[in-house]
Amino acid sequence: AKQVSQRWYVKVVPGLIGIGVVVAARFAGLLQPLEWAALDAGLRWRPPEPMDERITIVGIDEADIQAVGAYPIPDGVLAALLRQLERYDSQIIGLDIFRDLPVEPGHAELTAVFQSMDNLIGAATVVPDEAGTTIAPPPSLPPEQIGFVDKVSDADGHLRRSLLGSPTVDGGYQFSMAIQLAKAYLTQYGIELGNGTRDPIAMRFGDVELPRVHPNSGGYVRVDAGGNQTLLNFRSGTEPFRIVSLMAVLNGQVEPEWLRDRIVLVGVTASSTKDILQSSAVASANPGQVFGVEAHAHATSQIISAVLDGRSLLRTWPDGWEYGWIILWGVAGMGVSQFAQQPGRHFLIVVMISIGCTGLGYVALLNGWWLPVAPALAAFLFNAVVLRAFYLYDRSLQLRIQDRQQVIEQTFTAIHNGPLQTLATLMREVDDPDFARQTLRKDLQQLNQELRNVYATIQQEVVQEQLYLHGQFPLNLTDPLHELLYEVYSDTLRRDFSYFAALKVKVTKFEPFDEAFLSPEQKRDLCRFLEEMLCNVGKHATGATRLMVECRYDGEFNVIRVIDNGVGLSSSRVAPDAPAAALSGLSGRGTQQAQDLAKQLGGTFERSPHLPKGTACILKWRSKTPLPHRIWQKVTTVFGKISG
């Protein structure tokens, strides 16, 4: 354990590499699809919002096209629709239908309508297509009544951003239809459009500043953030806006209040026209799809809802905060992989922390913040799950090295304490003039037996070590520690040691430990510790008749206590009143191992005389379980005793 703890770099460096890999992957843009998917899922899973009654969509559907009998819809039909909306006193009307060229019949009527209506916004485009061309606005509308309807899609073809303003090809500057509609609608509340205060390039209505998209905002990496863009905080729910048909309006079949003082958007909602955008963030009737006119409604709604209702706009953290967040979760994964060693507990902790990370991201999204949940989860899971296998392998390798070293030291100790001592005595006796041949024969027989005993002892130790190394520990290390220790106690006392047979009184107490953060390897070492202490009693406690074994958690410390009344440390090796310092020099290999185990657990080991005679071996360590968990353990223990 000492060697393992000293190799701190094995625990730290792989985790830092894992974090670095995730950070590098995000910086290279490899995690963009995951972050986009997480954003879409979070927006789609939000609780449904009430319908925005301030916006009504006049959707020209397949039935309307069939009723009109022509497509594109003729200018005369559009003129009649706009006149009808004017009679309904609509606040502002957005015509999401291009009319740069006449569509007869009725072009003259539509031109007259355009010239007479000052609450109408016509459509155009400002972003050149692949051929370098744009679509011009209706020629009879003044520039202040033009709003472009360009959409900005991401690399996966999905809509997540709204283009609010853009330079034009002739060097001017144009606002989007959403900005024009929101500007006209908010004028009645005395709220004007201006530049931002925190970001002078951003747009602002009153105290509400529309956050701009930058090349690396949120999950984006070096995205084209040209013009003035903002993230689309789609309105949730399957019916965010009221949609009425063209023929219903023309035939007077709609409630007047649906159109009076409203923002009315006119567009095509027929699937055959292909004015359809991809968006997994909208829970629409057609999953993953939204009509162009609906996209403009969402863009307009998010602006006026933020200004009038305080609804959140989508914001992102600065890059430094985002990468700090990712690193923090990666470090959390390193901690989990190191300290939550029991498989069941490790799995539960990983699941709970993953849910917690996702939940934090979801709650933040509900409040208008897009956090990098996907890379944070990737960093956490990589360190908590993937690198766990590496940590376990390294720990197993180090334990194997230690176990082999232990066998070597045990072999030396057995030879030193047995055959070498006999050989030293024999060499002294040979120099004695009165040395008898019969004595030599007896000493050689003893030496022969001791050498054979060394072989048998080491063979037993090696077999046991091989079982440990191959995961064939005779006990199930997932069982509670006090049950494992009781099995060790029972099995050890059945072994054929000379001083076990004389025991007449055996006092035992095996109660639950606070073992929340004990690894399987530590539980194994504790079992071997108890076995070693009991074997010492069986081998060395001359005249022992009483044995007390106590294994339990006393509310502050976990304690393993083994006490015998044999003629051992107290009388045969030191005086009963010998100081602790004198006892330290008597420590054998078993004592050294016990002290190493105590250090690993952050506790203490003491081997001392037990008056009037006998030896006491006590291992104790303080629980590292968090205080709330310890309180819960005590409460459950009390209730368990009451119910029992």
XYZ file of C-alpha atoms in Angstrom:
644
model
C 0.000 0.000 0.000
C 2.881 2.296 0.756
C 4.396 1.815 -2.676
C 1.011 2.292 -4.328
C 0.363 5.588 -2.531
C 3.834 6.859 -3.422
C 3.137 6.361 -7.136
C 0.849 9.364 -7.177
C 1.601 10.089 -10.810
C -0.109 6.845 -11.834
C -3.320 8.165 -10.306
C -3.018 11.728 -11.593
C -1.348 11.671 -15.006
C -3.810 9.334 -16.829
C -6.743 11.393 -15.558
C -5.131 14.620 -16.720
C -4.476 13.008 -20.092
C -8.143 12.007 -20.276
C -9.211 15.558 -19.523
C -6.735 16.835 -22.101
C -8.123 14.479 -24.735
C -11.675 15.724 -24.149
C -10.585 19.371 -24.148
C -8.585 18.839 -27.346
C -11.509 17.037 -28.998
C -13.818 19.907 -28.116
C -11.332 22.492 -29.313
C -11.069 20.617 -32.613
C -14.857 20.656 -32.983
C -15.295 16.893 -32.689
C -17.856 17.255 -29.893
C -20.049 19.805 -31.680
C -22.657 17.222 -32.795
C -23.014 15.951 -29.213
C -23.405 19.459 -27.816
C -25.940 20.404 -30.484
C -27.921 17.230 -29.782
C -27.842 17.956 -26.045
C -29.126 21.504 -26.647
C -31.922 20.279 -28.914
C -32.952 17.570 -26.458
C -32.989 19.994 -23.530
C -35.155 22.493 -25.413
C -37.507 19.769 -26.615
C -37.943 18.233 -23.145
C -38.855 21.489 -21.406
C -42.348 21.763 -19.926
C -44.818 23.107 -22.529
C -45.364 26.858 -22.490
C -48.695 28.585 -23.096
C -49.475 29.595 -26.658
C -48.117 33.034 -27.527
C -51.405 34.822 -28.193
C -49.598 37.886 -29.541
C -48.635 36.072 -32.745
C -50.952 34.428 -35.271
C -49.759 32.565 -38.338
C -51.794 32.574 -41.551
C -50.520 29.345 -43.047
C -51.184 28.646 -46.720
C -51.615 24.881 -46.644
C -52.316 22.253 -49.285
C -56.088 22.798 -49.051
C -55.622 26.542 -49.678
C -53.497 25.870 -52.762
C -56.144 23.494 -54.060
C -58.875 26.074 -53.386
C -56.952 28.854 -55.147
C -56.034 26.541 -57.987
C -52.565 27.942 -58.563
C -49.105 28.131 -57.022
C -47.363 30.462 -56.403
C -50.375 32.177 -54.883
C -51.449 34.980 -57.294
C -50.938 38.592 -56.299
C -54.699 39.226 -56.324
C -55.279 36.585 -53.613
C -52.506 38.039 -51.452
C -53.969 41.530 -51.920
C -57.387 40.298 -50.770
C -55.785 38.595 -47.732
C -53.894 41.738 -46.705
C -57.039 43.883 -47.070
C -58.922 41.430 -44.860
C -56.171 41.524 -42.198
C -56.270 45.325 -42.355
C -59.991 45.222 -41.616
C -59.226 43.024 -38.589
C -56.882 45.773 -37.318
C -53.767 43.595 -37.080
C -50.930 45.452 -35.349
C -48.158 44.442 -37.752
C -48.122 41.995 -40.678
C -45.110 40.039 -41.923
C -45.424 38.633 -45.437
C -43.013 35.675 -45.625
C -43.633 35.283 -49.365
C -41.288 36.693 -51.994
C -42.856 39.216 -54.366
C -39.921 40.680 -56.241
C -41.666 39.716 -59.483
C -45.376 39.931 -60.454
C -47.543 36.844 -60.147
C -50.626 37.553 -62.171
C -53.479 38.039 -61.947
C -53.811 40.900 -59.490
C -50.382 42.479 -59.469
C -51.790 46.011 -59.685
C -54.039 45.382 -56.692
C -51.120 44.015 -54.631
C -48.946 47.006 -55.556
C -51.702 49.347 -54.377
C -51.955 47.432 -51.096
C -48.199 47.638 -50.567
C -48.273 51.385 -51.120
C -51.195 51.975 -48.761
C -50.207 49.770 -45.770
C -47.571 51.133 -43.400
C -47.863 48.136 -41.021
C -46.647 45.595 -43.567
C -43.154 44.027 -43.642
C -42.101 42.438 -46.939
C -39.547 39.661 -47.462
C -36.105 39.670 -49.063
C -32.756 37.925 -48.666
C -29.327 39.405 -47.950
C -27.093 36.321 -47.934
C -26.050 35.418 -51.493
C -26.748 31.863 -52.620
C -24.228 29.585 -54.315
C -24.658 31.584 -57.529
C -24.003 34.835 -55.663
C -27.540 36.202 -56.030
C -30.086 37.457 -53.543
C -33.870 37.898 -53.709
C -35.016 41.504 -53.873
C -37.913 42.887 -51.791
C -41.233 43.981 -53.286
C -40.308 47.103 -55.294
C -43.294 49.109 -54.068
C -42.356 48.795 -50.377
C -40.042 51.387 -48.778
C -36.730 50.105 -47.222
C -37.993 50.545 -43.653
C -40.730 47.997 -44.408
C -38.350 45.276 -45.558
C -37.083 42.409 -43.426
C -34.841 39.646 -44.682
C -35.884 36.041 -44.092
C -32.504 34.273 -44.409
C -32.003 31.256 -42.132
C -28.692 30.187 -40.619
C -28.361 26.406 -40.379
C -25.576 24.487 -38.670
C -23.361 21.871 -40.312
C -25.924 19.153 -39.545
C -28.638 21.139 -41.347
C -30.524 22.046 -38.155
C -31.710 25.519 -37.183
C -30.397 26.851 -33.839
C -29.539 30.466 -34.588
C -31.442 33.517 -35.746
C -29.814 36.119 -38.002
C -31.038 39.491 -36.703
C -29.076 41.927 -38.855
C -26.595 41.785 -41.712
C -24.706 44.038 -44.118
C -26.151 44.066 -47.621
C -24.309 43.560 -50.886
C -24.619 47.268 -51.685
C -22.874 48.303 -48.451
C -25.994 49.026 -46.407
C -27.405 47.248 -43.363
C -30.669 45.351 -43.131
C -32.737 43.977 -40.233
C -34.441 40.596 -40.219
C -38.189 40.231 -40.408
C -38.208 39.130 -36.741
C -36.486 42.370 -35.674
C -38.776 44.488 -37.844
C -41.901 42.834 -36.445
C -40.691 43.061 -32.819
C -39.630 46.676 -33.327
C -43.035 47.678 -34.722
C -44.940 45.762 -32.033
C -42.922 47.110 -29.077
C -43.260 50.713 -30.252
C -46.757 50.816 -28.745
C -45.100 50.236 -25.336
C -42.592 53.032 -25.885
C -39.719 50.549 -26.263
C -37.237 51.354 -29.000
C -34.452 49.402 -30.664
C -30.904 50.439 -29.738
C -27.371 49.195 -29.347
C -26.298 46.992 -26.443
C -24.601 48.292 -23.322
C -22.464 45.252 -22.416
C -21.843 44.499 -26.085
C -22.123 47.658 -28.229
C -22.607 45.591 -31.388
C -25.558 43.681 -29.945
C -29.175 44.831 -30.296
C -31.223 45.994 -27.332
C -34.900 46.644 -26.622
C -35.250 48.621 -23.422
C -33.188 46.822 -20.779
C -33.099 43.543 -22.700
C -29.942 42.963 -24.703
C -30.006 40.201 -27.299
C -26.811 38.145 -26.730
C -24.746 37.684 -29.857
C -23.367 34.408 -31.118
C -19.567 34.430 -31.309
C -17.423 31.921 -33.236
C -16.929 29.775 -30.090
C -20.173 30.422 -28.210
C -21.435 27.394 -26.299
C -20.924 24.207 -28.285
C -19.827 26.030 -31.423
C -16.239 25.894 -32.584
C -15.087 28.513 -35.081
C -18.593 28.864 -36.490
C -19.400 31.569 -39.036
C -20.882 34.231 -36.758
C -21.124 36.892 -39.468
C -23.768 39.555 -39.135
C -25.639 39.807 -35.855
C -26.814 36.384 -34.705
C -28.480 35.122 -31.534
C -29.396 31.639 -30.333
C -32.994 30.595 -30.932
C -34.816 29.822 -27.715
C -37.729 28.024 -29.385
C -41.058 28.251 -27.618
C -41.841 24.824 -26.154
C -45.046 22.882 -26.603
C -46.777 21.320 -29.583
C -48.870 24.477 -30.256
C -46.662 27.497 -29.616
C -48.692 29.683 -31.993
C -52.206 29.771 -33.419
C -52.262 28.844 -37.104
C -55.229 29.677 -39.322
C -55.652 28.956 -43.017
C -55.751 31.406 -45.909
C -59.305 30.494 -46.892
C -60.525 30.739 -43.286
C -59.353 34.370 -43.159
C -60.734 35.250 -46.585
C -64.105 33.709 -45.714
C -64.281 35.460 -42.320
C -64.189 32.138 -40.439
C -61.726 33.194 -37.719
C -62.364 34.901 -34.412
C -61.603 38.631 -34.765
C -59.577 38.687 -31.518
C -57.132 36.161 -33.019
C -55.995 38.868 -35.459
C -56.815 42.198 -33.811
C -53.745 43.968 -32.411
C -51.675 40.890 -33.156
C -48.473 40.204 -35.023
C -49.641 38.286 -38.078
C -47.192 36.240 -40.114
C -48.273 35.075 -43.554
C -46.386 32.129 -45.015
C -46.642 28.753 -46.658
C -47.297 25.654 -44.545
C -47.773 23.202 -47.397
C -45.215 20.388 -47.403
C -45.103 20.346 -51.199
C -43.459 23.792 -51.294
C -40.393 22.583 -49.364
C -40.182 25.693 -47.157
C -39.240 23.367 -44.307
C -36.316 23.603 -41.888
C -34.763 20.916 -39.695
C -34.965 21.412 -35.938
C -34.892 18.733 -33.259
C -35.603 21.381 -30.621
C -39.249 21.814 -31.637
C -41.900 19.327 -30.523
C -43.964 19.785 -33.666
C -46.500 17.549 -35.381
C -43.747 16.670 -37.849
C -40.814 15.625 -35.606
C -37.591 17.402 -36.505
C -39.247 19.804 -38.960
C -40.520 23.353 -38.759
C -41.959 25.560 -41.517
C -40.069 28.729 -42.404
C -42.906 30.997 -41.275
C -42.944 29.184 -37.912
C -39.202 29.797 -37.518
C -39.811 33.530 -37.957
C -42.613 33.336 -35.397
C -40.240 31.697 -32.869
C -37.572 34.335 -33.532
C -40.089 37.156 -33.079
C -41.733 35.597 -30.056
C -38.481 35.135 -28.150
C -37.702 38.843 -28.507
C -41.044 40.276 -27.418
C -41.442 37.625 -24.705
C -38.023 38.518 -23.264
C -38.878 42.229 -23.277
C -42.469 42.063 -22.035
C -42.527 38.830 -19.982
C -38.951 38.412 -18.816
C -38.633 35.096 -20.655
C -35.039 33.912 -20.823
C -32.879 34.316 -23.881
C -30.185 31.724 -24.482
C -26.753 32.720 -23.219
C -23.394 30.986 -22.975
C -20.393 31.187 -20.667
C -17.035 32.653 -21.699
C -14.595 30.049 -23.036
C -12.512 30.043 -19.853
C -15.509 29.205 -17.680
C -16.634 26.457 -20.030
C -13.266 24.720 -20.077
C -12.975 25.139 -16.310
C -16.362 23.424 -15.968
C -15.174 20.531 -18.171
C -11.937 20.137 -16.193
C -13.882 20.166 -12.917
C -16.025 17.225 -14.025
C -12.937 15.405 -15.273
C -11.324 15.784 -11.841
C -14.542 14.491 -10.270
C -14.221 11.413 -12.485
C -10.660 10.893 -11.252
C -11.880 11.011 -7.672
C -14.672 8.529 -8.287
C -12.377 6.062 -10.054
C -9.918 6.212 -7.156
C -12.086 6.169 -4.052
C -15.347 4.408 -4.966
C -13.787 0.958 -5.277
C -16.702 -1.381 -4.643
C -18.266 -2.203 -8.044
C -21.858 -1.664 -6.977
C -21.083 1.562 -5.165
C -18.910 2.760 -8.051
C -21.701 2.116 -10.551
C -24.256 3.896 -8.363
C -22.010 6.928 -7.847
C -21.211 7.178 -11.564
C -24.911 7.013 -12.442
C -25.912 9.561 -9.803
C -23.176 12.045 -10.733
C -23.977 11.662 -14.435
C -27.632 12.362 -13.699
C -26.566 15.317 -11.558
C -24.425 16.775 -14.353
C -27.240 16.353 -16.862
C -29.737 17.784 -14.395
C -27.592 20.861 -13.784
C -27.373 21.432 -17.516
C -31.133 21.036 -17.879
C -31.931 23.421 -15.010
C -29.457 25.924 -16.436
C -31.148 25.648 -19.840
C -34.531 26.319 -18.245
C -32.993 29.562 -16.981
C -31.476 30.485 -20.335
C -27.913 29.117 -20.051
C -26.435 26.642 -22.515
C -23.740 24.770 -20.570
C -21.250 22.299 -22.107
C -22.886 19.210 -20.620
C -21.743 16.750 -23.295
C -17.969 17.380 -22.937
C -18.302 17.555 -19.154
C -19.991 14.147 -19.145
C -17.377 12.820 -21.568
C -14.534 13.953 -19.284
C -16.249 12.540 -16.205
C -17.148 9.170 -17.726
C -13.746 8.766 -19.371
C -11.977 9.180 -16.037
C -14.587 7.449 -13.872
C -15.207 4.417 -16.098
C -12.612 3.985 -18.841
C -9.570 4.800 -16.723
C -10.907 2.774 -13.804
C -9.778 -0.387 -15.604
C -6.275 1.059 -15.888
C -6.230 2.031 -12.218
C -7.406 -1.428 -11.163
C -4.778 -3.113 -13.336
C -2.024 -0.900 -11.943
C -3.182 -1.527 -8.394
C -3.266 -5.267 -9.033
C 0.245 -5.130 -10.486
C 1.598 -3.242 -7.497
C -0.083 -5.605 -5.060
C 1.420 -8.536 -6.934
C 4.899 -7.037 -6.584
C 4.314 -6.405 -2.897
C 2.999 -9.897 -2.324
C 6.030 -11.434 -3.971
C 8.303 -9.245 -1.899
C 6.375 -10.335 1.156
C 6.925 -14.013 0.300
C 10.665 -13.352 -0.040
C 10.758 -11.620 3.328
C 8.683 -14.347 4.943
C 11.092 -16.940 3.556
C 14.046 -15.084 5.004
C 12.310 -14.662 8.362
C 11.452 -18.364 8.516
C 15.019 -19.392 7.690
C 16.506 -16.847 10.079
C 14.293 -17.721 13.033
C 14.626 -21.475 12.529
C 17.483 -23.219 10.682
C 20.009 -20.373 10.982
C 19.475 -20.167 14.741
C 19.902 -23.939 15.070
C 22.998 -23.828 12.853
C 24.528 -21.039 14.949
C 23.926 -23.080 18.108
C 25.453 -26.171 16.461
C 28.582 -24.276 15.461
C 29.071 -23.112 19.025
C 28.591 -26.630 20.354
C 31.109 -28.116 17.890
C 33.828 -25.948 19.412
C 33.090 -27.417 22.853
C 35.657 -30.136 23.782
C 32.888 -32.132 25.464
C 30.734 -32.088 22.355
C 29.119 -35.526 21.910
C 28.391 -37.251 18.618
C 24.900 -38.050 19.846
C 24.241 -34.342 20.381
C 25.423 -33.597 16.828
C 23.018 -36.159 15.417
C 20.137 -34.671 17.426
C 20.939 -31.121 16.293
C 21.222 -32.188 12.672
C 17.851 -33.914 12.884
C 16.357 -30.717 14.299
C 17.966 -28.676 11.522
C 16.582 -31.074 8.922
C 13.087 -30.790 10.344
C 13.256 -26.994 10.501
C 14.339 -26.820 6.859
C 11.431 -29.021 5.864
C 9.086 -26.856 7.923
C 10.365 -23.766 6.096
C 9.508 -25.378 2.769
C 6.039 -26.397 3.952
C 5.331 -22.954 5.399
C 6.475 -21.064 2.297
C 4.611 -23.462 0.011
C 1.409 -22.763 1.913
C 2.019 -19.011 1.710
C 2.712 -19.157 -2.051
C -0.443 -21.162 -2.721
C -2.451 -18.645 -0.732
C -0.817 -15.706 -2.555
C -1.613 -17.268 -5.937
C -5.239 -17.546 -4.926
C -5.246 -13.869 -3.993
C -3.508 -12.793 -7.198
C -5.935 -14.654 -9.439
C -8.980 -13.216 -7.729
C -9.699 -16.521 -5.961
C -9.808 -15.061 -2.494
C -11.755 -17.648 -0.509
C -14.265 -15.027 0.650
C -16.713 -12.842 -1.263
C -15.299 -9.353 -0.781
C -18.637 -7.751 -1.581
C -20.033 -9.128 1.706
C -20.067 -6.868 4.795
C -16.649 -6.683 6.454
C -17.782 -8.001 9.849
C -19.172 -11.123 8.180
C -15.917 -11.674 6.300
C -13.901 -11.299 9.500
C -16.105 -13.783 11.319
C -15.515 -16.333 8.571
C -11.757 -15.737 8.848
C -11.970 -16.166 12.620
C -13.906 -19.436 12.330
C -11.649 -20.901 9.629
C -8.407 -19.924 11.358
C -9.338 -21.419 14.722
C -9.967 -24.752 12.995
C -6.331 -24.898 11.861
C -3.929 -27.281 13.582
C -1.930 -24.902 15.769
C -0.640 -26.170 19.079
C -1.998 -23.406 21.303
C -5.518 -23.323 19.861
C -6.340 -26.632 21.489
C -5.810 -25.224 24.988
C -8.237 -22.321 24.571
C -11.174 -22.693 26.953
C -12.813 -19.256 26.781
C -13.493 -17.429 23.499
C -15.121 -14.006 23.655
C -16.145 -12.554 20.291
C -17.946 -9.468 19.070
C -18.499 -8.992 15.341
C -20.613 -5.926 14.520
C -21.001 -3.817 11.326
C -18.183 -1.463 10.349
C -18.394 1.914 8.672
C -16.906 0.605 5.414
C -18.333 3.017 2.825
C -14.941 3.867 1.343
C -13.060 0.616 1.839
C -11.804 -0.935 -1.380
C -11.996 -4.713 -1.948
C -8.199 -4.846 -1.608
C -8.362 -3.137 1.786
C -11.064 -5.544 2.971
C -8.873 -8.407 1.813
C -5.894 -6.987 3.727
C -8.008 -6.618 6.874
C -9.032 -10.261 6.612
C -5.401 -11.285 6.269
C -4.490 -9.047 9.195
C -6.952 -10.836 11.468
C -5.734 -14.197 10.188
C -2.116 -13.229 10.962
C -2.977 -12.084 14.494
C -4.889 -15.273 15.226
C -2.092 -17.433 13.809
C 0.354 -15.669 16.141
C -1.837 -16.730 19.044
C -1.913 -20.315 17.808
C 1.862 -20.427 17.262
C 3.301 -18.354 20.099
C 0.777 -17.783 22.926
C 2.183 -20.382 25.334
C -0.363 -21.482 27.921
C -3.166 -19.330 26.493
C -6.620 -20.350 27.752
C -8.603 -17.248 26.853
C -9.033 -15.407 23.543
C -11.020 -12.227 22.908
C -11.712 -11.005 19.363
C -13.602 -7.742 18.822
C -14.409 -6.341 15.349
C -16.804 -3.403 15.148
C -17.420 0.315 14.602
C -17.616 2.167 17.947
C -19.171 5.352 16.559
C -15.859 7.047 15.865
C -13.348 4.355 14.976
C -13.402 1.021 13.234
C -11.637 -1.405 15.598
C -10.149 -4.893 15.283
C -8.896 -6.132 18.663
C -7.260 -9.525 19.415
C -6.263 -10.273 23.050
C -4.920 -13.509 24.549
C -3.670 -14.455 28.018
C -0.731 -16.588 26.954
C 2.886 -16.229 28.011
C 3.838 -14.136 25.046
C 5.006 -10.574 24.724
C 4.227 -9.549 28.300
C 6.315 -12.066 30.199
C 8.652 -13.966 27.941
C 9.994 -11.096 25.903
C 9.714 -7.881 27.968
C 8.777 -6.806 31.399
C 5.072 -6.108 32.032
C 5.787 -2.431 32.615
C 8.019 -1.999 29.550
C 7.463 1.292 27.690
C 6.017 1.354 24.205
C 9.390 2.342 22.781
C 10.866 -0.897 24.028
C 8.131 -2.860 22.331
C 8.749 -1.282 18.952
C 12.050 -3.062 18.578
C 10.311 -6.409 18.917
C 8.154 -5.929 15.841
C 8.333 -8.760 13.344
C 7.216 -8.837 9.744
C 3.584 -9.278 10.752
C 3.750 -6.190 12.934
C 5.329 -4.201 10.109
C 2.581 -5.253 7.732
C -0.049 -4.286 10.288
C 1.553 -0.865 10.713
C 1.619 -0.359 6.934
C -2.065 -1.293 6.743
C -2.878 1.128 9.564
C -1.018 3.908 7.751
C -2.882 3.179 4.544
C -6.195 3.422 6.402
C -5.115 6.560 8.253
C -5.236 4.766 11.615
C -2.928 3.116 14.167
C -1.750 -0.355 15.118
C -0.589 -1.250 18.617
C 0.889 -4.507 19.918
C 1.323 -4.333 23.676
C 1.357 -6.493 26.834
C -2.019 -7.254 28.329
C -1.834 -7.465 32.090
C -1.516 -9.627 34.074
C -0.282 -11.667 31.152
C -0.946 -11.924 27.457
C -0.730 -9.780 24.352
C -3.147 -7.257 22.874
C -3.116 -6.380 19.150
C -5.349 -3.437 18.242
C -5.921 -1.941 14.780
C -8.147 1.118 14.638
C -8.920 3.701 11.980
C -11.305 6.596 11.755
C -14.149 6.386 9.296
C -13.733 8.604 6.225
C -17.430 8.543 5.475
C -19.029 12.007 5.119
C -20.887 13.251 8.184
C -24.405 13.058 6.622
C -23.818 9.418 5.743
C -22.569 8.623 9.261
C -25.653 10.282 10.759
C -27.868 8.250 8.444
C -26.050 5.055 9.474
C -26.647 5.811 13.140
C -30.309 6.583 12.550
C -30.838 3.344 10.617
C -28.982 1.396 13.311
C -31.185 2.826 16.063
C -34.368 2.123 14.128
C -33.092 -1.348 13.335
C -32.614 -2.082 17.031
C -36.034 -0.669 17.847
C -37.757 -2.694 15.141
C -35.791 -5.792 16.134
